[in-house]
Amino acid sequence: MRQFAIEGGTFRLDGQEFRVLSGALHYFRVLPEQWRHRLRMLRAMGLNTVETYVPWNLHEPRSGEFQRMDELGAFLDAAAEEGLLAIVRPGPYICAEWDNGGLPSWLTGRLRTSDPEYLAYVDRFFGELLPSVAERQVTRGGNVIMVQIENEYGSYGSDQAYLRHLADELIGHGIEVPLFTSDGPADYYLTGGTLPGALATVNFGSEPEKAFATLREFRPDDPLFCMEFWCGWFDHWGHEHHRRDPADAADTLERILAAGGSVNVYMAHGGTNFGTWAGANRHEEHRPTVTSYDYDAPIDERGAPTEKFWLFREVFSQYNADIPDVPETPAALPSSTLAITGSVRLRDTLGEASLWPTPPTFEELGLEHGLVLYGTRVPGPRQPYKLTVDGLHDRAHLFVDGELTAVLERDVEAPVVEIGGPAEIELLVESMGRTNYGPKLGEGKGILGGILHTQQYLNGVSAVPIPVDDISKLVFEPGFTGEPRSYFRAALEVAEPGDAFLALPGWGKGYVWVNGFLLGRYWERGPQRTLYVPAPLLRAGTNELVVLELDRAGAELEIRSAPDLG
């Protein structure tokens, strides 16, 4: 069997010195039908390895209920067949601009610590996941050469007992290839996030000489490895689209390799935050991440080579003599305009309400993401007082006696709404991504505090959860009403499936499904203006597009052959 080891400060594959030229490609951000093409693009850029995270919350959405557990193994097998080695980063925390950093929203206990309650859930998940990784190690005829312990832990905590427990769990489940940690290139990151006996790697986007010098001070005998070379960046709703000069990125890559380092290009291909999986960051305010995870990567969201790709390929050709030809990019659909053929009001699709003394969170309602319609009553007095919502996560339409009165947003100064009683209050609350980095992990969604009329809590609250994962039971009425907070349907006719980009000019904010598959969120504030529609979601003939619009309905939809990410 093959061997991958660290000896004399270098990596060795089957006894020979080996430079890891890796690229990040997340199996969960690309449809399985497209894995092969994207893996071939990695090879064609000059890489010999693929790296992927594993999102715990995707695979265990409810406690003890595991799903899609065969996908990681299938992806690793596909990578092996395409001639790529693999690095697996199983978490339990992954960051990755993924909802809650990959941690399930139902978790209890003190997250990312040695708390026994939390670790019991981690151990159960690892028990389900790790056998598929262990059996695919190079030492057993597979292609996995390295496995990560946690992720950038030095940016969060310093619980060495926690890291030791994770390492022991990995080893206990048969992981025998090198274990490693990855952290920022600063002393406190490395002090808190590394573990004796495990390789230390660093993450950065520039100044490789400085980053590697810091790593050398901390670990003089470890081989140099940039586990995340940030060659682009991600976007937040309402903020600028990030672009990095391709020549600048290529220069940094060349300097990483010239210093003798191995590298993992993050991201080689970003893919898409399908559904409601996009995360968020917490700065001065909550900043939810957009649906696209293009990342300004060298291989763009639909798998096409960019200028950055060609420059990186040129750099890698100096270190890899076995670079195949570049695969063709599948053709995109021609541009077209789609008329709305049917609609149904959101209110006409609601299920039964449950009654609570105070507003329940999404988590208490068993809802991962989507919307909840809360209802309560102002009993009096007739004199108007200020109405406030304490702990709104994340956005709400406020109705008073059935009339839209205000739109409220988390961390945005709320308009002053004064109400006299008696009055019926409704709040249609929408969740955005959960924070994926820093101390705000594990936040709830919905109304976390309460609904107040001046200083008085309004008790007796009804709640109707509105999930967005299944729209199969919707019944549409013909025609187009244009009324917001409705579902709208359109038809896309195609002779042969191809990639496309969906634009919603004149629409406000909401969700889009293609043939029942939730593409993700859209929002007029940008920067993202189009949603990527992968060809495997389409079929020859008629395809159904459904839009849930919350703010303002446009007149039509557009299919475009090129993206607009801002």
Coordinates of C-alpha atoms in Angstrom, one line a residue:
M1 CA 0.0 0.0 0.0
R2 CA 1.0 3.6 -0.5
Q3 CA 2.4 5.8 2.2
F4 CA 2.2 9.5 2.9
A5 CA 4.3 10.9 5.7
I6 CA 6.2 13.8 7.1
E7 CA 9.9 13.0 7.4
G8 CA 12.9 15.4 7.8
G9 CA 10.7 18.5 7.4
T10 CA 9.2 17.4 4.1
F11 CA 6.2 15.5 2.8
R12 CA 7.0 12.1 1.3
L13 CA 4.7 10.1 -0.9
D14 CA 5.9 6.5 -1.2
G15 CA 9.3 7.5 0.1
Q16 CA 9.7 10.3 -2.5
E17 CA 9.7 14.0 -1.7
F18 CA 6.3 15.4 -2.6
R19 CA 4.9 18.9 -2.9
V20 CA 1.1 19.2 -2.1
L21 CA -0.5 21.3 -4.8
S22 CA -4.1 21.4 -3.7
G23 CA -7.3 23.3 -4.4
A24 CA -10.5 23.7 -2.4
L25 CA -13.6 22.3 -4.0
H26 CA -16.6 21.6 -1.7
Y27 CA -18.7 18.6 -2.8
F28 CA -21.7 20.2 -1.1
R29 CA -21.5 23.4 -3.2
V30 CA -21.5 21.6 -6.5
L31 CA -24.1 19.2 -7.9
P32 CA -22.8 15.6 -8.0
E33 CA -23.4 15.5 -11.8
Q34 CA -20.8 18.3 -12.1
W35 CA -18.1 16.9 -9.8
R36 CA -16.1 15.3 -12.6
H37 CA -15.9 18.4 -14.7
R38 CA -14.8 20.5 -11.7
L39 CA -12.2 17.9 -10.6
R40 CA -10.8 17.8 -14.2
M41 CA -10.5 21.6 -14.1
L42 CA -8.4 21.3 -10.9
R43 CA -6.1 18.8 -12.6
A44 CA -5.9 21.1 -15.7
M45 CA -4.9 24.1 -13.5
G46 CA -1.9 22.0 -12.3
L47 CA -3.1 20.6 -9.0
N48 CA -2.4 17.1 -7.7
T49 CA -4.8 17.2 -4.7
V50 CA -8.3 18.3 -3.8
E51 CA -9.4 19.6 -0.4
T52 CA -13.0 19.6 1.0
Y53 CA -14.7 20.5 4.2
V54 CA -17.5 18.3 5.7
P55 CA -20.6 20.3 6.9
W56 CA -22.0 18.5 9.9
N57 CA -25.4 20.4 9.7
L58 CA -26.0 19.1 6.2
H59 CA -25.5 15.5 7.2
E60 CA -27.3 15.6 10.6
P61 CA -30.1 18.3 10.2
R62 CA -32.0 16.9 13.2
S63 CA -30.4 15.2 16.2
G64 CA -29.7 11.5 15.4
E65 CA -31.1 11.8 11.8
F66 CA -28.3 11.3 9.3
Q67 CA -28.7 12.0 5.6
R68 CA -26.5 12.1 2.4
M69 CA -23.8 10.3 4.2
D70 CA -22.6 8.6 1.0
E71 CA -21.7 11.8 -0.7
L72 CA -18.3 12.4 0.7
G73 CA -17.1 8.9 -0.1
A74 CA -18.5 9.2 -3.7
F75 CA -16.7 12.6 -4.1
L76 CA -13.4 11.1 -2.9
D77 CA -13.8 8.2 -5.2
A78 CA -14.5 10.5 -8.1
A79 CA -11.4 12.5 -7.2
A80 CA -9.3 9.4 -7.1
E81 CA -10.5 8.3 -10.5
E82 CA -9.6 11.7 -11.9
G83 CA -6.0 11.3 -10.5
L84 CA -6.3 13.6 -7.5
L85 CA -5.2 13.0 -3.9
A86 CA -7.5 14.4 -1.2
I87 CA -7.4 16.4 2.0
V88 CA -10.4 16.1 4.3
R89 CA -11.4 18.7 6.9
P90 CA -14.3 17.0 8.8
G91 CA -14.8 19.8 11.4
P92 CA -16.8 19.5 13.6
Y93 CA -16.6 23.3 12.9
I94 CA -15.7 24.4 9.4
C95 CA -16.4 28.2 9.1
A96 CA -16.5 28.1 5.2
E97 CA -19.0 31.0 5.1
W98 CA -21.5 28.1 5.7
D99 CA -24.5 28.5 8.0
N100 CA -23.4 28.3 11.6
G101 CA -20.0 27.2 10.5
G102 CA -21.3 23.7 9.8
L103 CA -22.6 23.2 13.4
P104 CA -26.2 22.0 13.6
S105 CA -28.6 24.5 15.0
W106 CA -30.0 22.0 17.4
L107 CA -26.7 21.5 19.3
T108 CA -26.6 22.0 23.0
G109 CA -23.7 22.3 25.3
R110 CA -20.7 24.7 25.2
L111 CA -19.8 24.7 21.5
R112 CA -16.2 24.1 20.5
T113 CA -15.0 23.1 23.9
S114 CA -14.3 19.9 25.9
D115 CA -17.8 20.1 27.4
P116 CA -19.0 16.5 27.6
E117 CA -22.5 17.3 26.4
Y118 CA -21.2 18.9 23.2
L119 CA -18.5 16.2 22.7
A120 CA -21.1 13.4 22.9
Y121 CA -22.8 14.8 19.8
V122 CA -19.4 15.3 18.0
D123 CA -18.4 11.7 18.8
R124 CA -21.7 10.3 17.5
F125 CA -21.3 12.3 14.2
F126 CA -17.7 11.2 13.8
G127 CA -18.7 7.6 14.4
E128 CA -21.1 7.9 11.4
L129 CA -18.7 9.9 9.2
L130 CA -15.1 8.8 9.7
P131 CA -15.3 5.1 8.6
S132 CA -15.8 6.4 5.0
V133 CA -12.7 8.6 5.3
A134 CA -10.6 5.9 7.0
E135 CA -11.2 3.3 4.3
R136 CA -10.2 5.8 1.6
Q137 CA -6.7 6.7 3.0
V138 CA -3.7 6.2 0.8
T139 CA -2.6 3.6 3.3
R140 CA -5.6 1.5 2.4
G141 CA -5.6 2.0 -1.4
G142 CA -7.5 5.3 -1.5
N143 CA -6.4 8.9 -2.0
V144 CA -6.8 10.7 1.4
I145 CA -3.4 11.9 2.5
M146 CA -4.3 14.3 5.4
V147 CA -7.1 15.0 7.8
Q148 CA -7.7 18.2 9.8
I149 CA -8.4 18.7 13.5
E150 CA -11.1 21.3 14.0
N151 CA -10.6 24.5 12.0
E152 CA -8.9 27.8 12.7
Y153 CA -9.4 27.0 16.4
G154 CA -6.9 29.6 17.5
S155 CA -9.3 32.3 16.2
Y156 CA -11.9 31.1 18.7
G157 CA -10.5 29.3 21.8
S158 CA -7.6 27.7 23.6
D159 CA -9.1 24.4 24.9
Q160 CA -6.3 22.0 24.4
A161 CA -8.3 19.2 25.9
Y162 CA -10.9 19.7 23.2
L163 CA -8.3 19.5 20.4
R164 CA -6.7 16.4 22.0
H165 CA -10.1 14.7 22.2
L166 CA -10.8 15.3 18.5
A167 CA -7.4 14.0 17.6
D168 CA -7.9 10.9 19.7
E169 CA -11.3 10.4 18.1
L170 CA -9.8 10.6 14.6
I171 CA -7.1 8.1 15.5
G172 CA -9.6 5.9 17.2
H173 CA -11.7 5.7 14.1
G174 CA -8.7 4.5 12.1
I175 CA -7.2 7.7 10.7
E176 CA -3.5 7.0 10.2
V177 CA -2.4 9.6 7.7
P178 CA -1.0 12.9 9.1
L179 CA -3.3 15.0 11.2
F180 CA -3.0 18.8 11.0
T181 CA -4.4 22.1 12.2
S182 CA -4.8 25.4 10.3
D183 CA -4.7 28.9 11.7
G184 CA -3.9 32.4 11.0
P185 CA -0.2 33.3 10.9
A186 CA 0.0 35.0 14.3
D187 CA 1.4 33.7 17.6
Y188 CA -1.8 33.7 19.5
Y189 CA -3.7 31.9 16.7
L190 CA -0.9 29.3 16.6
T191 CA -0.7 29.0 20.4
G192 CA -4.4 28.4 20.8
G193 CA -5.1 26.4 17.7
T194 CA -2.2 23.9 17.3
L195 CA -1.7 20.6 19.0
P196 CA 1.6 18.8 19.8
G197 CA 2.2 15.9 17.4
A198 CA 0.0 17.4 14.6
L199 CA 1.3 19.4 11.7
A200 CA 0.7 23.1 12.0
T201 CA -0.4 24.9 8.8
V202 CA -1.3 28.6 8.2
N203 CA -4.0 30.5 6.2
F204 CA -3.4 33.8 4.5
G205 CA -3.9 35.7 1.3
S206 CA -0.7 37.8 1.0
E207 CA 2.8 38.3 2.4
P208 CA 3.8 34.6 2.3
E209 CA 7.3 35.3 3.5
K210 CA 6.1 36.9 6.7
A211 CA 3.5 34.2 7.3
F212 CA 5.9 31.4 6.8
A213 CA 8.5 33.1 9.0
T214 CA 5.9 33.2 11.8
L215 CA 5.2 29.5 11.3
R216 CA 8.9 28.7 11.3
E217 CA 9.4 30.4 14.6
F218 CA 6.6 28.4 16.1
R219 CA 7.3 25.1 14.3
P220 CA 10.9 25.0 12.9
D221 CA 10.7 21.4 11.9
D222 CA 7.3 21.3 10.1
P223 CA 7.1 21.5 6.3
L224 CA 5.7 24.8 5.2
F225 CA 2.0 24.6 4.1
C226 CA -0.5 27.4 3.4
M227 CA -3.7 25.5 3.9
E228 CA -5.8 28.3 2.7
F229 CA -4.3 30.6 0.1
W230 CA -7.2 33.2 -0.1
C231 CA -7.0 34.0 -3.8
G232 CA -10.4 35.8 -3.8
W233 CA -13.1 36.5 -1.2
F234 CA -16.8 36.1 -0.5
D235 CA -19.6 38.7 -0.6
H236 CA -22.2 40.0 1.8
W237 CA -25.7 41.3 0.8
G238 CA -25.6 45.1 0.5
H239 CA -21.8 45.3 0.3
E240 CA -19.4 45.5 -2.6
H241 CA -18.5 42.5 -4.8
H242 CA -14.9 41.4 -4.1
R243 CA -12.4 41.1 -6.9
R244 CA -8.7 40.4 -6.7
D245 CA -6.3 41.3 -9.4
P246 CA -5.3 38.0 -11.1
A247 CA -1.7 39.0 -11.5
D248 CA -1.4 39.9 -7.8
A249 CA -2.9 36.6 -6.8
A250 CA -0.5 34.7 -9.2
D251 CA 2.5 36.6 -7.8
T252 CA 1.6 35.5 -4.2
L253 CA 1.1 31.9 -5.3
E254 CA 4.5 31.9 -7.0
R255 CA 6.1 33.3 -3.8
I256 CA 4.5 30.6 -1.7
L257 CA 5.9 27.9 -3.9
A258 CA 9.3 29.6 -4.3
A259 CA 9.6 29.5 -0.5
G260 CA 9.3 25.8 -0.6
G261 CA 5.7 25.7 0.6
S262 CA 2.9 23.4 -0.3
V263 CA -0.4 25.1 -0.9
N264 CA -4.2 24.7 -0.9
V265 CA -5.8 27.3 -3.2
Y266 CA -8.9 28.5 -1.4
M267 CA -11.1 28.4 -3.4
A268 CA -10.0 26.7 -6.6
H269 CA -13.7 26.5 -7.4
G270 CA -16.2 28.1 -5.0
G271 CA -19.6 26.8 -6.3
T272 CA -22.9 27.9 -4.8
N273 CA -24.6 28.3 -1.4
F274 CA -27.7 26.5 -2.6
G275 CA -30.8 26.6 -0.5
T276 CA -30.4 28.5 2.8
W277 CA -26.9 27.3 3.5
A278 CA -25.1 30.7 3.1
G279 CA -23.7 31.9 6.4
A280 CA -23.0 35.3 7.8
N281 CA -20.4 37.4 9.6
R282 CA -20.7 39.6 12.6
H283 CA -18.9 42.9 12.4
E284 CA -20.5 46.0 13.7
E285 CA -23.7 44.4 12.4
H286 CA -25.0 41.1 11.1
R287 CA -23.8 40.6 7.5
P288 CA -25.4 37.7 5.7
T289 CA -23.5 36.0 2.8
V290 CA -24.9 36.0 -0.7
T291 CA -26.0 32.8 -2.5
S292 CA -23.1 32.7 -4.9
Y293 CA -19.8 31.3 -3.6
D294 CA -18.0 32.2 -6.8
Y295 CA -15.3 33.7 -4.5
D296 CA -13.5 35.3 -7.5
A297 CA -11.9 31.8 -7.8
P298 CA -9.8 30.8 -10.8
I299 CA -12.6 28.4 -11.8
D300 CA -15.8 30.4 -11.8
E301 CA -19.2 29.5 -10.4
R302 CA -20.2 27.6 -13.5
G303 CA -16.8 25.9 -13.9
A304 CA -15.3 28.1 -16.6
P305 CA -11.6 29.1 -16.5
T306 CA -10.9 32.8 -15.7
E307 CA -7.8 34.9 -16.3
K308 CA -6.7 33.8 -12.8
F309 CA -6.9 30.2 -13.9
W310 CA -4.5 30.6 -16.8
L311 CA -2.0 32.6 -14.7
F312 CA -2.2 29.9 -11.9
R313 CA -1.7 27.2 -14.5
E314 CA 1.4 28.8 -15.7
V315 CA 2.8 29.0 -12.2
F316 CA 1.9 25.4 -11.4
S317 CA 3.5 24.2 -14.6
Q318 CA 6.9 25.0 -13.0
Y319 CA 6.2 22.4 -10.3
N320 CA 4.0 19.8 -12.0
A321 CA 4.9 18.3 -15.3
D322 CA 1.7 16.3 -15.6
I323 CA -1.0 18.8 -16.5
P324 CA -3.7 17.7 -18.8
D325 CA -5.7 19.7 -21.3
V326 CA -8.4 22.0 -20.1
P327 CA -11.9 20.6 -20.4
E328 CA -14.5 22.4 -22.4
T329 CA -17.0 24.6 -20.6
P330 CA -20.5 23.3 -21.3
A331 CA -22.7 25.7 -23.4
A332 CA -25.1 28.0 -21.6
L333 CA -28.7 28.6 -22.5
P334 CA -29.5 31.6 -24.7
S335 CA -31.1 34.6 -23.1
S336 CA -34.9 34.7 -22.8
T337 CA -37.7 36.4 -20.9
L338 CA -40.2 34.4 -18.9
A339 CA -43.8 35.5 -18.2
I340 CA -45.5 34.8 -14.9
T341 CA -48.2 32.2 -15.4
G342 CA -49.6 31.7 -11.9
S343 CA -49.5 32.9 -8.3
V344 CA -50.8 32.1 -4.9
R345 CA -50.7 34.3 -1.8
L346 CA -48.4 33.2 1.0
R347 CA -51.3 33.6 3.5
D348 CA -53.4 31.1 1.6
T349 CA -50.7 28.4 2.0
L350 CA -50.2 28.6 5.7
G351 CA -50.5 25.6 8.1
E352 CA -51.9 25.6 11.7
A353 CA -50.7 28.0 14.3
S354 CA -49.4 27.0 17.7
L355 CA -49.9 29.1 20.7
W356 CA -47.1 30.3 23.0
P357 CA -46.8 32.6 26.0
T358 CA -43.9 34.4 24.3
P359 CA -42.5 34.2 20.8
P360 CA -40.9 30.9 20.1
T361 CA -37.6 30.7 18.2
F362 CA -37.2 29.0 14.9
E363 CA -35.3 26.3 16.7
E364 CA -38.1 25.7 19.2
L365 CA -40.5 25.3 16.2
G366 CA -38.1 22.8 14.6
L367 CA -37.5 25.2 11.7
E368 CA -33.9 25.4 10.3
H369 CA -34.6 28.4 8.0
G370 CA -37.5 30.1 6.2
L371 CA -40.1 32.3 7.8
V372 CA -42.5 32.4 10.8
L373 CA -45.7 34.4 11.0
Y374 CA -46.1 35.5 14.6
G375 CA -49.3 37.0 15.8
T376 CA -50.3 38.8 19.0
R377 CA -52.6 41.5 20.3
V378 CA -52.3 45.0 21.8
P379 CA -55.1 44.9 24.4
G380 CA -55.0 48.6 25.2
P381 CA -54.9 51.4 26.1
R382 CA -56.2 53.5 23.3
Q383 CA -53.3 56.0 23.7
P384 CA -50.5 55.0 21.2
Y385 CA -47.2 53.8 22.6
K386 CA -44.0 52.6 20.8
L387 CA -44.0 49.0 19.6
T388 CA -40.5 47.3 19.5
V389 CA -39.2 43.8 18.7
D390 CA -36.4 42.7 21.0
G391 CA -33.9 40.3 19.5
L392 CA -35.1 40.2 15.9
H393 CA -33.1 37.6 13.9
D394 CA -33.2 38.7 11.1
R395 CA -35.9 40.6 9.2
A396 CA -39.6 41.2 9.7
H397 CA -42.7 42.7 7.9
L398 CA -44.9 44.3 10.6
F399 CA -48.6 44.3 10.1
V400 CA -51.1 46.2 12.2
D401 CA -54.7 45.2 11.8
G402 CA -53.7 43.5 8.5
E403 CA -51.9 46.6 7.0
L404 CA -48.2 46.6 6.3
T405 CA -46.8 49.2 8.7
A406 CA -43.0 48.7 8.6
V407 CA -40.1 46.5 7.6
L408 CA -37.7 45.8 10.4
E409 CA -34.1 44.5 10.1
R410 CA -31.6 43.3 12.6
D411 CA -29.0 45.8 13.5
V412 CA -30.7 48.6 11.5
E413 CA -32.4 51.4 13.4
A414 CA -36.1 50.6 13.4
P415 CA -38.7 53.1 12.3
V416 CA -40.8 54.5 15.2
V417 CA -44.1 52.7 15.2
E418 CA -46.7 53.9 17.8
I419 CA -49.8 51.8 18.2
G420 CA -52.9 52.3 20.3
G421 CA -55.1 49.3 21.3
P422 CA -56.9 47.3 20.8
A423 CA -54.9 46.1 17.7
E424 CA -53.9 42.9 16.0
I425 CA -50.2 42.6 15.4
E426 CA -48.5 40.3 13.0
L427 CA -44.8 39.9 12.3
L428 CA -43.6 37.9 9.3
V429 CA -40.0 37.1 10.3
E430 CA -37.4 35.8 7.9
S431 CA -34.1 34.2 8.8
M432 CA -30.8 34.9 7.0
G433 CA -27.6 33.0 7.5
R434 CA -26.3 32.1 10.9
T435 CA -22.9 33.6 11.9
N436 CA -20.2 31.2 10.8
Y437 CA -17.1 32.8 12.4
G438 CA -16.2 34.2 15.8
P439 CA -18.0 34.3 19.2
K440 CA -21.6 34.6 17.9
L441 CA -21.8 30.9 16.8
G442 CA -25.0 29.1 17.7
E443 CA -27.3 32.1 17.5
G444 CA -31.0 31.4 17.4
K445 CA -33.4 32.7 14.7
G446 CA -36.8 34.4 15.0
I447 CA -37.7 36.7 17.9
L448 CA -35.3 36.0 20.7
G449 CA -36.5 38.6 23.2
G450 CA -40.1 39.6 22.8
I451 CA -42.6 42.0 21.4
L452 CA -43.0 45.1 23.6
H453 CA -45.7 47.8 23.7
T454 CA -43.7 50.5 25.5
Q455 CA -42.2 48.5 28.4
Q456 CA -44.9 45.8 28.4
Y457 CA -44.3 42.4 26.8
L458 CA -47.2 41.3 24.6
N459 CA -48.0 37.7 25.7
G460 CA -50.1 35.1 24.0
V461 CA -48.3 34.7 20.7
S462 CA -49.3 32.5 17.8
A463 CA -46.7 31.1 15.5
V464 CA -46.9 29.5 12.0
P465 CA -43.7 28.1 10.7
I466 CA -43.1 28.5 6.9
P467 CA -40.4 26.1 5.7
V468 CA -38.8 26.6 2.3
D469 CA -37.5 23.2 1.6
D470 CA -40.6 21.7 0.0
I471 CA -43.1 23.5 -2.3
S472 CA -44.7 20.4 -3.8
K473 CA -48.1 21.1 -2.3
L474 CA -48.5 24.6 -3.7
V475 CA -51.6 25.2 -5.8
F476 CA -51.4 28.1 -8.2
E477 CA -54.1 30.3 -9.6
P478 CA -53.7 31.3 -13.3
G479 CA -52.5 34.8 -14.0
F480 CA -50.3 37.4 -12.3
T481 CA -51.6 39.4 -9.4
G482 CA -48.4 41.3 -8.6
E483 CA -49.2 41.1 -4.9
P484 CA -46.0 40.7 -2.8
R485 CA -45.7 38.0 -0.2
S486 CA -46.9 35.5 -2.8
Y487 CA -45.5 32.6 -4.7
F488 CA -45.2 33.1 -8.5
R489 CA -44.7 30.5 -11.2
A490 CA -43.1 30.7 -14.6
A491 CA -42.2 28.1 -17.2
L492 CA -38.8 27.7 -19.0
E493 CA -38.8 25.7 -22.2
V494 CA -35.5 24.2 -23.2
A495 CA -34.6 21.8 -26.1
E496 CA -31.5 20.6 -24.3
P497 CA -30.4 21.4 -20.7
G498 CA -27.6 23.9 -20.2
D499 CA -26.3 26.2 -17.6
A500 CA -28.1 29.5 -17.1
F501 CA -28.3 32.6 -14.9
L502 CA -31.6 33.8 -13.6
A503 CA -32.2 37.5 -13.2
L504 CA -35.2 39.1 -11.4
P505 CA -35.3 42.8 -12.5
G506 CA -37.8 44.8 -10.6
W507 CA -38.2 42.1 -7.9
G508 CA -37.3 42.8 -4.2
K509 CA -36.3 40.0 -2.0
G510 CA -37.1 36.3 -1.8
Y511 CA -36.4 32.7 -2.8
V512 CA -36.3 30.8 -6.1
W513 CA -36.9 27.1 -6.9
V514 CA -36.2 25.3 -10.2
N515 CA -38.1 22.1 -10.6
G516 CA -38.6 22.0 -6.9
F517 CA -34.9 22.6 -6.0
L518 CA -34.3 25.7 -3.9
L519 CA -31.6 27.7 -5.7
G520 CA -31.3 30.2 -2.8
R521 CA -32.0 33.7 -1.9
Y522 CA -32.1 36.9 -4.0
W523 CA -32.1 40.5 -2.9
E524 CA -32.3 43.7 -4.9
R525 CA -29.7 45.4 -2.7
G526 CA -27.0 43.2 -4.4
P527 CA -24.2 42.9 -5.1
Q528 CA -25.4 39.6 -6.7
R529 CA -27.9 40.2 -9.4
T530 CA -28.2 36.7 -11.0
L531 CA -28.6 33.2 -9.6
Y532 CA -26.7 30.3 -11.2
V533 CA -28.9 27.6 -12.6
P534 CA -26.9 24.4 -13.1
A535 CA -27.8 22.4 -16.2
P536 CA -28.5 19.2 -14.2
L537 CA -31.5 20.9 -12.6
L538 CA -33.1 21.3 -16.0
R539 CA -34.8 18.8 -18.3
A540 CA -35.6 18.9 -22.0
G541 CA -39.1 20.4 -22.4
T542 CA -40.9 22.4 -19.7
N543 CA -39.2 23.5 -16.5
E544 CA -41.0 25.1 -13.5
L545 CA -39.6 28.2 -11.8
V546 CA -41.2 29.3 -8.6
V547 CA -40.4 32.6 -6.8
L548 CA -41.4 33.6 -3.3
E549 CA -41.4 37.4 -3.3
L550 CA -41.5 39.2 0.1
D551 CA -41.2 42.9 -0.8
R552 CA -42.1 43.8 -4.4
A553 CA -43.0 41.6 -7.4
G554 CA -41.6 42.4 -10.8
A555 CA -43.3 41.7 -14.1
E556 CA -41.2 38.9 -15.5
L557 CA -38.0 36.8 -15.1
E558 CA -35.0 36.8 -17.3
I559 CA -32.7 33.9 -18.3
R560 CA -29.2 35.2 -19.1
S561 CA -26.1 33.5 -20.5
A562 CA -23.6 35.3 -18.2
P563 CA -23.6 36.1 -14.5
D564 CA -23.9 39.4 -12.8
L565 CA -22.3 39.3 -9.4
G566 CA -21.9 43.0 -9.0

